[in-house]
Amino acid sequence: MIDSCPLVELDIGDDLGDVSAGNLHALIQEHESDVIGPLWLDEIRTAAPRVARRYSPSVYARTTAWNADAIDDLVQDVVERMMVKGQAQYICDVANDFGHARALIYRQVRMTLIDRRQRTAIDNLFDRAVERLGSPPFDQVKSRPRSWRIDGPMSDPAPASRRLTSSLAALPRLPGNGMERASAIWTTETLSDALMLICGAVGEVDEPELRRILEESLTVFATAEVVSDDAGTEIRSGELDPGNLTMANEITQRLLATLTLEEATLLAGKWIGDSDGDIARRLGVSRPTAAKYKESAFAKVRDELTEQSEAVVGYVFARLQSLVIARAGGGAR
């Protein structure tokens, strides 16, 4: 897949050095003969430390410093990315001059670092998921590889579907505010909802499948959403004091109790991004009937939240979104 990059998207803060002596024609010729040869490697080796110094090595290199070995590893990853995704050819096709080509190479270093950060976020989320699966309502079924299911009657096993991935991607996520830590992605409560959704969909999930499901779900996250600040993994209650937090949880539970299965399925579908027609087909009803479900569901939510503060509304919406998607099986029936 080619990463298109209009010139306006280039980071003008990069230290490109002296580009006057560079030769775009030589880069193009070398690419035609060697794909990525000495000239390209020199450019990548120069770009890697200049770009990497702006990123935390503990997240992007998994070392304490950007030492020579860490930079060499980054260079190899950049080369692999450019070859697999055809980025060297893209640079040859679109570069206006040597300075433009160098800026695009620097961008490839940044994109490689972003790929690494996403993998770190997946690792962190996977570790948290395995820890959460070690306690109720989950039961460990096997040990090699480890697998888990929800305690109680087991649903018929089914392969993970795109619908499951879309449902997980629609769960509320922690916002990102920096580049110093890999993101937690989900609060502890939302992670539990996600695991209920996964086990409910596939029956029994083992470690390799769990990692694959999380990886597929995380690939749809925007770059800013796989970076987190110091908020950690606890639920963000914003400005809620203990009294308002209790009230917000009570509102959430009342809404869950009053929403019908059809209304909950409809809300889940809307949060996932389904059209009214898609939701009607999933429910097995006409579009006018689905529209009535939507009106009644929205009315129930409005009645509970109209007089509440913005902080309470935000908290309830996040919890309701997570729980409805999980309990309605992602809006699929």
Coordinates of C-alpha atoms in Angstrom, one line a residue:
M1 CA 0.0 0.0 0.0
I2 CA 1.4 3.4 -1.0
D3 CA 1.4 6.1 1.6
S4 CA 0.4 9.2 -0.4
C5 CA 1.8 12.3 1.1
P6 CA 1.0 15.8 -0.3
L7 CA 3.9 18.2 0.2
V8 CA 1.8 20.1 2.8
E9 CA 1.9 17.1 5.1
L10 CA 5.7 17.1 5.4
D11 CA 7.1 18.0 8.7
I12 CA 9.0 21.2 8.1
G13 CA 10.5 20.9 11.5
D14 CA 12.9 18.1 10.3
D15 CA 16.5 19.0 10.1
L16 CA 17.1 18.1 6.5
G17 CA 20.7 19.4 6.4
D18 CA 22.3 20.7 3.3
V19 CA 20.3 19.5 0.3
S20 CA 22.1 21.6 -2.3
A21 CA 24.7 18.9 -3.2
G22 CA 22.1 16.1 -3.5
N23 CA 21.2 14.5 -6.8
L24 CA 17.6 13.3 -7.3
H25 CA 18.5 11.8 -10.7
A26 CA 21.2 9.6 -9.1
L27 CA 18.7 8.4 -6.5
I28 CA 16.2 7.5 -9.2
Q29 CA 18.8 5.7 -11.3
E30 CA 20.0 3.7 -8.3
H31 CA 16.5 2.7 -7.4
E32 CA 16.0 1.5 -11.0
S33 CA 19.0 -0.8 -10.8
D34 CA 19.3 -1.7 -7.1
V35 CA 15.9 -0.7 -5.5
I36 CA 17.6 0.6 -2.4
G37 CA 21.4 0.9 -2.8
P38 CA 24.2 2.8 -1.1
L39 CA 22.8 6.3 -1.8
W40 CA 19.4 5.4 -0.4
L41 CA 21.0 3.7 2.6
D42 CA 23.1 6.8 3.3
E43 CA 20.0 9.0 3.3
I44 CA 18.1 6.6 5.6
R45 CA 21.1 6.3 8.0
T46 CA 21.3 10.1 8.2
A47 CA 17.6 10.6 8.7
A48 CA 17.1 7.9 11.3
P49 CA 19.0 9.5 14.3
R50 CA 17.7 13.0 13.4
V51 CA 14.1 11.9 13.5
A52 CA 14.4 9.3 16.3
R53 CA 15.8 11.8 18.8
R54 CA 12.3 13.3 19.0
Y55 CA 10.8 10.0 20.1
S56 CA 11.1 8.2 23.4
P57 CA 13.4 5.2 23.0
S58 CA 11.5 3.2 25.7
V59 CA 8.5 3.2 23.5
Y60 CA 9.9 3.4 20.0
A61 CA 13.1 1.4 20.4
R62 CA 12.5 -0.6 23.6
T63 CA 15.8 0.5 24.9
T64 CA 16.9 3.2 27.3
A65 CA 18.7 5.2 24.6
W66 CA 19.0 5.7 20.8
N67 CA 22.4 4.0 20.7
A68 CA 24.1 2.7 17.5
D69 CA 22.4 -0.7 17.7
A70 CA 18.9 0.9 18.1
I71 CA 19.6 3.2 15.1
D72 CA 20.8 0.2 13.0
D73 CA 17.6 -1.7 13.8
L74 CA 15.5 1.3 12.9
V75 CA 17.3 1.7 9.6
Q76 CA 16.6 -1.9 8.7
D77 CA 12.9 -1.5 9.6
V78 CA 12.7 1.6 7.4
V79 CA 14.4 -0.2 4.5
E80 CA 12.0 -3.1 4.9
R81 CA 9.0 -0.8 5.0
M82 CA 10.0 1.1 2.0
M83 CA 10.6 -2.1 0.0
V84 CA 7.4 -3.9 1.1
K85 CA 5.2 -0.9 0.6
G86 CA 6.8 0.5 -2.5
Q87 CA 7.7 3.8 -0.9
A88 CA 11.1 4.2 -2.7
Q89 CA 9.3 4.0 -6.0
Y90 CA 6.7 6.5 -4.7
I91 CA 9.4 8.9 -3.7
C92 CA 11.0 8.7 -7.2
D93 CA 7.6 9.3 -8.8
V94 CA 6.5 12.4 -6.8
A95 CA 9.7 14.2 -5.6
N96 CA 10.1 17.6 -7.2
D97 CA 13.7 17.9 -6.3
F98 CA 16.3 16.3 -4.0
G99 CA 15.2 18.3 -0.9
H100 CA 11.6 17.0 -1.5
A101 CA 12.9 13.4 -1.8
R102 CA 14.9 13.7 1.4
A103 CA 11.9 15.1 3.3
L104 CA 9.9 12.1 2.1
I105 CA 12.6 9.7 3.3
Y106 CA 12.4 11.4 6.7
R107 CA 8.7 10.8 6.6
Q108 CA 9.3 7.1 6.1
V109 CA 11.4 7.1 9.3
R110 CA 8.5 8.7 11.2
M111 CA 6.0 6.2 9.7
T112 CA 8.2 3.3 10.8
L113 CA 8.3 4.7 14.3
I114 CA 4.5 5.0 14.3
D115 CA 4.3 1.4 13.3
R116 CA 6.5 0.4 16.2
R117 CA 4.4 2.4 18.6
Q118 CA 1.3 0.7 17.5
R119 CA 2.9 -2.7 18.1
T120 CA 3.9 -1.6 21.6
A121 CA 0.3 -0.6 22.3
I122 CA -0.9 -4.0 21.1
D123 CA 1.7 -5.7 23.4
N124 CA 0.5 -3.7 26.4
L125 CA -3.2 -4.3 25.7
F126 CA -2.6 -8.0 25.2
D127 CA -0.8 -8.3 28.5
R128 CA -3.6 -6.5 30.3
A129 CA -6.2 -8.7 28.6
V130 CA -4.4 -11.9 29.7
E131 CA -4.3 -10.6 33.2
R132 CA -8.0 -9.7 33.2
L133 CA -8.9 -13.1 31.8
G134 CA -7.4 -14.7 34.9
S135 CA -10.4 -13.6 37.0
P136 CA -14.2 -14.0 36.9
P137 CA -16.3 -14.1 34.9
F138 CA -13.6 -15.8 32.7
D139 CA -12.4 -19.4 33.1
Q140 CA -9.1 -20.7 31.7
V141 CA -9.8 -23.8 29.6
K142 CA -6.3 -24.8 28.3
S143 CA -2.7 -24.1 29.3
R144 CA -0.8 -24.7 26.0
P145 CA -1.6 -22.3 24.5
R146 CA -3.7 -20.7 27.2
S147 CA -7.3 -20.2 26.3
W148 CA -10.3 -18.8 28.0
R149 CA -14.1 -18.6 27.9
I150 CA -16.9 -17.0 29.9
D151 CA -17.9 -19.0 33.0
G152 CA -21.2 -20.8 32.5
P153 CA -22.9 -22.3 29.5
M154 CA -20.7 -22.0 26.5
S155 CA -21.9 -20.5 23.2
D156 CA -21.3 -22.3 19.9
P157 CA -17.8 -21.4 18.8
A158 CA -17.5 -19.2 15.7
P159 CA -14.5 -17.7 13.9
A160 CA -13.7 -14.1 14.6
S161 CA -15.5 -11.9 12.0
R162 CA -15.0 -8.4 10.6
R163 CA -18.1 -7.5 12.6
L164 CA -16.3 -8.3 15.8
T165 CA -13.3 -6.2 14.7
S166 CA -15.6 -3.3 13.9
S167 CA -17.4 -3.6 17.2
L168 CA -14.1 -3.6 19.2
A169 CA -12.9 -0.6 17.2
A170 CA -16.1 1.3 18.1
L171 CA -15.6 0.9 21.8
P172 CA -14.7 4.2 23.5
R173 CA -11.0 4.9 23.7
L174 CA -8.7 6.9 25.9
P175 CA -7.6 10.1 24.1
G176 CA -3.9 10.5 23.4
N177 CA -1.9 13.5 24.5
G178 CA 1.7 12.8 23.9
M179 CA 4.4 10.4 22.6
E180 CA 6.2 9.3 25.8
R181 CA 4.1 6.3 26.5
A182 CA 2.4 3.6 24.5
S183 CA -1.3 3.9 24.8
A184 CA -3.5 2.0 27.2
I185 CA -6.2 2.3 24.5
W186 CA -9.1 1.2 26.8
T187 CA -10.0 1.8 30.4
T188 CA -10.0 -1.3 32.7
E189 CA -13.8 -1.4 32.4
T190 CA -13.9 -1.1 28.7
L191 CA -11.3 -3.8 28.4
S192 CA -13.5 -6.1 30.4
D193 CA -16.4 -5.3 28.0
A194 CA -14.2 -6.0 25.0
L195 CA -13.2 -9.4 26.4
M196 CA -16.8 -10.3 27.1
L197 CA -17.6 -9.4 23.5
I198 CA -14.7 -11.5 22.2
C199 CA -15.5 -14.6 24.2
G200 CA -19.2 -14.2 23.5
A201 CA -18.5 -14.1 19.8
V202 CA -16.0 -16.9 19.4
G203 CA -16.8 -19.0 22.5
E204 CA -13.3 -19.9 23.5
V205 CA -10.3 -17.7 22.6
D206 CA -6.7 -18.7 22.8
E207 CA -3.6 -16.5 23.1
P208 CA -2.7 -16.4 19.3
E209 CA -6.3 -15.6 18.3
L210 CA -6.7 -13.0 21.0
R211 CA -3.5 -11.2 19.8
R212 CA -4.7 -11.4 16.2
I213 CA -8.1 -10.0 17.1
L214 CA -6.6 -7.1 19.0
E215 CA -4.1 -6.4 16.2
E216 CA -6.9 -6.3 13.6
S217 CA -8.9 -4.0 15.8
L218 CA -6.0 -1.6 16.5
T219 CA -5.1 -1.2 12.9
V220 CA -8.2 1.0 12.5
F221 CA -7.1 3.4 15.2
A222 CA -5.9 6.8 14.2
T223 CA -2.3 7.7 15.0
A224 CA -3.2 10.0 17.8
E225 CA -5.2 7.3 19.4
V226 CA -2.3 4.9 20.0
V227 CA -0.5 7.5 22.1
S228 CA -1.4 8.2 25.7
D229 CA -0.6 10.6 28.5
D230 CA -0.3 9.8 32.2
A231 CA -4.0 9.1 32.6
G232 CA -3.3 5.4 33.0
T233 CA -6.0 2.7 32.6
E234 CA -8.6 3.7 35.1
I235 CA -11.9 5.1 34.0
R236 CA -11.7 8.8 33.3
S237 CA -14.4 10.4 35.4
G238 CA -13.3 13.9 34.5
E239 CA -14.7 16.4 37.0
L240 CA -17.0 13.9 38.7
D241 CA -16.9 13.9 42.5
P242 CA -17.8 10.6 44.3
G243 CA -21.4 11.6 44.5
N244 CA -21.7 12.4 40.8
L245 CA -19.8 9.3 39.9
T246 CA -22.3 7.1 41.8
M247 CA -25.2 8.9 40.1
A248 CA -23.6 8.5 36.7
N249 CA -23.3 4.8 37.2
E250 CA -26.9 4.5 38.4
I251 CA -28.0 6.4 35.3
T252 CA -26.0 4.0 33.1
Q253 CA -27.6 0.9 34.8
R254 CA -31.1 2.4 34.5
L255 CA -30.6 2.9 30.8
L256 CA -29.3 -0.6 30.3
A257 CA -32.4 -1.9 32.2
T258 CA -34.9 0.1 30.2
L259 CA -33.4 -0.3 26.7
T260 CA -35.0 -3.2 24.8
L261 CA -32.8 -5.7 23.0
E262 CA -33.9 -4.0 19.7
E263 CA -33.0 -0.6 21.0
A264 CA -29.7 -1.7 22.4
T265 CA -28.9 -3.4 19.1
L266 CA -29.8 -0.3 17.2
L267 CA -27.6 1.9 19.4
A268 CA -24.7 -0.5 19.0
G269 CA -25.1 -0.4 15.3
K270 CA -25.2 3.4 15.2
W271 CA -22.0 3.6 17.3
I272 CA -20.3 1.1 15.0
G273 CA -21.3 3.2 12.0
D274 CA -24.0 1.1 10.4
S275 CA -26.6 2.8 8.2
D276 CA -30.3 2.6 9.2
G277 CA -30.8 0.2 6.3
D278 CA -28.0 -2.1 7.6
I279 CA -29.5 -2.0 11.1
A280 CA -33.0 -2.8 9.8
R281 CA -31.6 -5.9 8.0
R282 CA -29.8 -7.1 11.0
L283 CA -32.9 -6.7 13.2
G284 CA -35.1 -8.3 10.5
V285 CA -37.5 -5.4 10.4
S286 CA -38.5 -2.6 8.0
R287 CA -36.6 0.7 8.0
P288 CA -39.7 2.5 9.5
T289 CA -39.7 0.0 12.4
A290 CA -36.0 0.5 12.9
A291 CA -36.5 4.2 12.9
K292 CA -39.1 3.8 15.7
Y293 CA -36.6 1.9 17.7
K294 CA -34.1 4.7 17.2
E295 CA -36.5 7.3 18.3
S296 CA -37.5 5.4 21.4
A297 CA -33.9 4.7 22.3
F298 CA -32.8 8.3 21.8
A299 CA -35.8 9.5 23.9
K300 CA -34.8 7.3 26.8
V301 CA -31.2 8.6 26.7
R302 CA -32.4 12.2 26.5
D303 CA -34.8 11.8 29.4
E304 CA -32.0 10.6 31.6
L305 CA -29.3 13.0 30.6
T306 CA -31.1 16.3 29.7
E307 CA -30.6 17.9 33.1
Q308 CA -27.1 16.5 33.8
S309 CA -23.7 18.2 33.6
E310 CA -21.4 17.8 30.6
A311 CA -19.1 15.6 32.7
V312 CA -21.9 13.2 33.7
V313 CA -23.2 13.1 30.2
G314 CA -19.7 12.2 28.9
Y315 CA -19.1 9.5 31.5
V316 CA -22.5 7.9 30.9
F317 CA -22.2 8.0 27.1
A318 CA -18.8 6.3 27.3
R319 CA -20.0 3.5 29.6
L320 CA -23.2 3.1 27.7
Q321 CA -21.4 2.8 24.4
S322 CA -19.1 0.2 25.7
L323 CA -21.7 -1.9 27.5
V324 CA -24.3 -1.7 24.7
I325 CA -21.9 -2.8 22.0
A326 CA -20.7 -5.7 24.2
R327 CA -24.1 -6.8 25.4
A328 CA -25.7 -6.6 22.0
G329 CA -22.9 -8.6 20.5
G330 CA -21.7 -5.7 18.5
G331 CA -25.0 -5.0 17.1
A332 CA -25.2 -8.3 15.2
R333 CA -27.8 -10.9 15.8

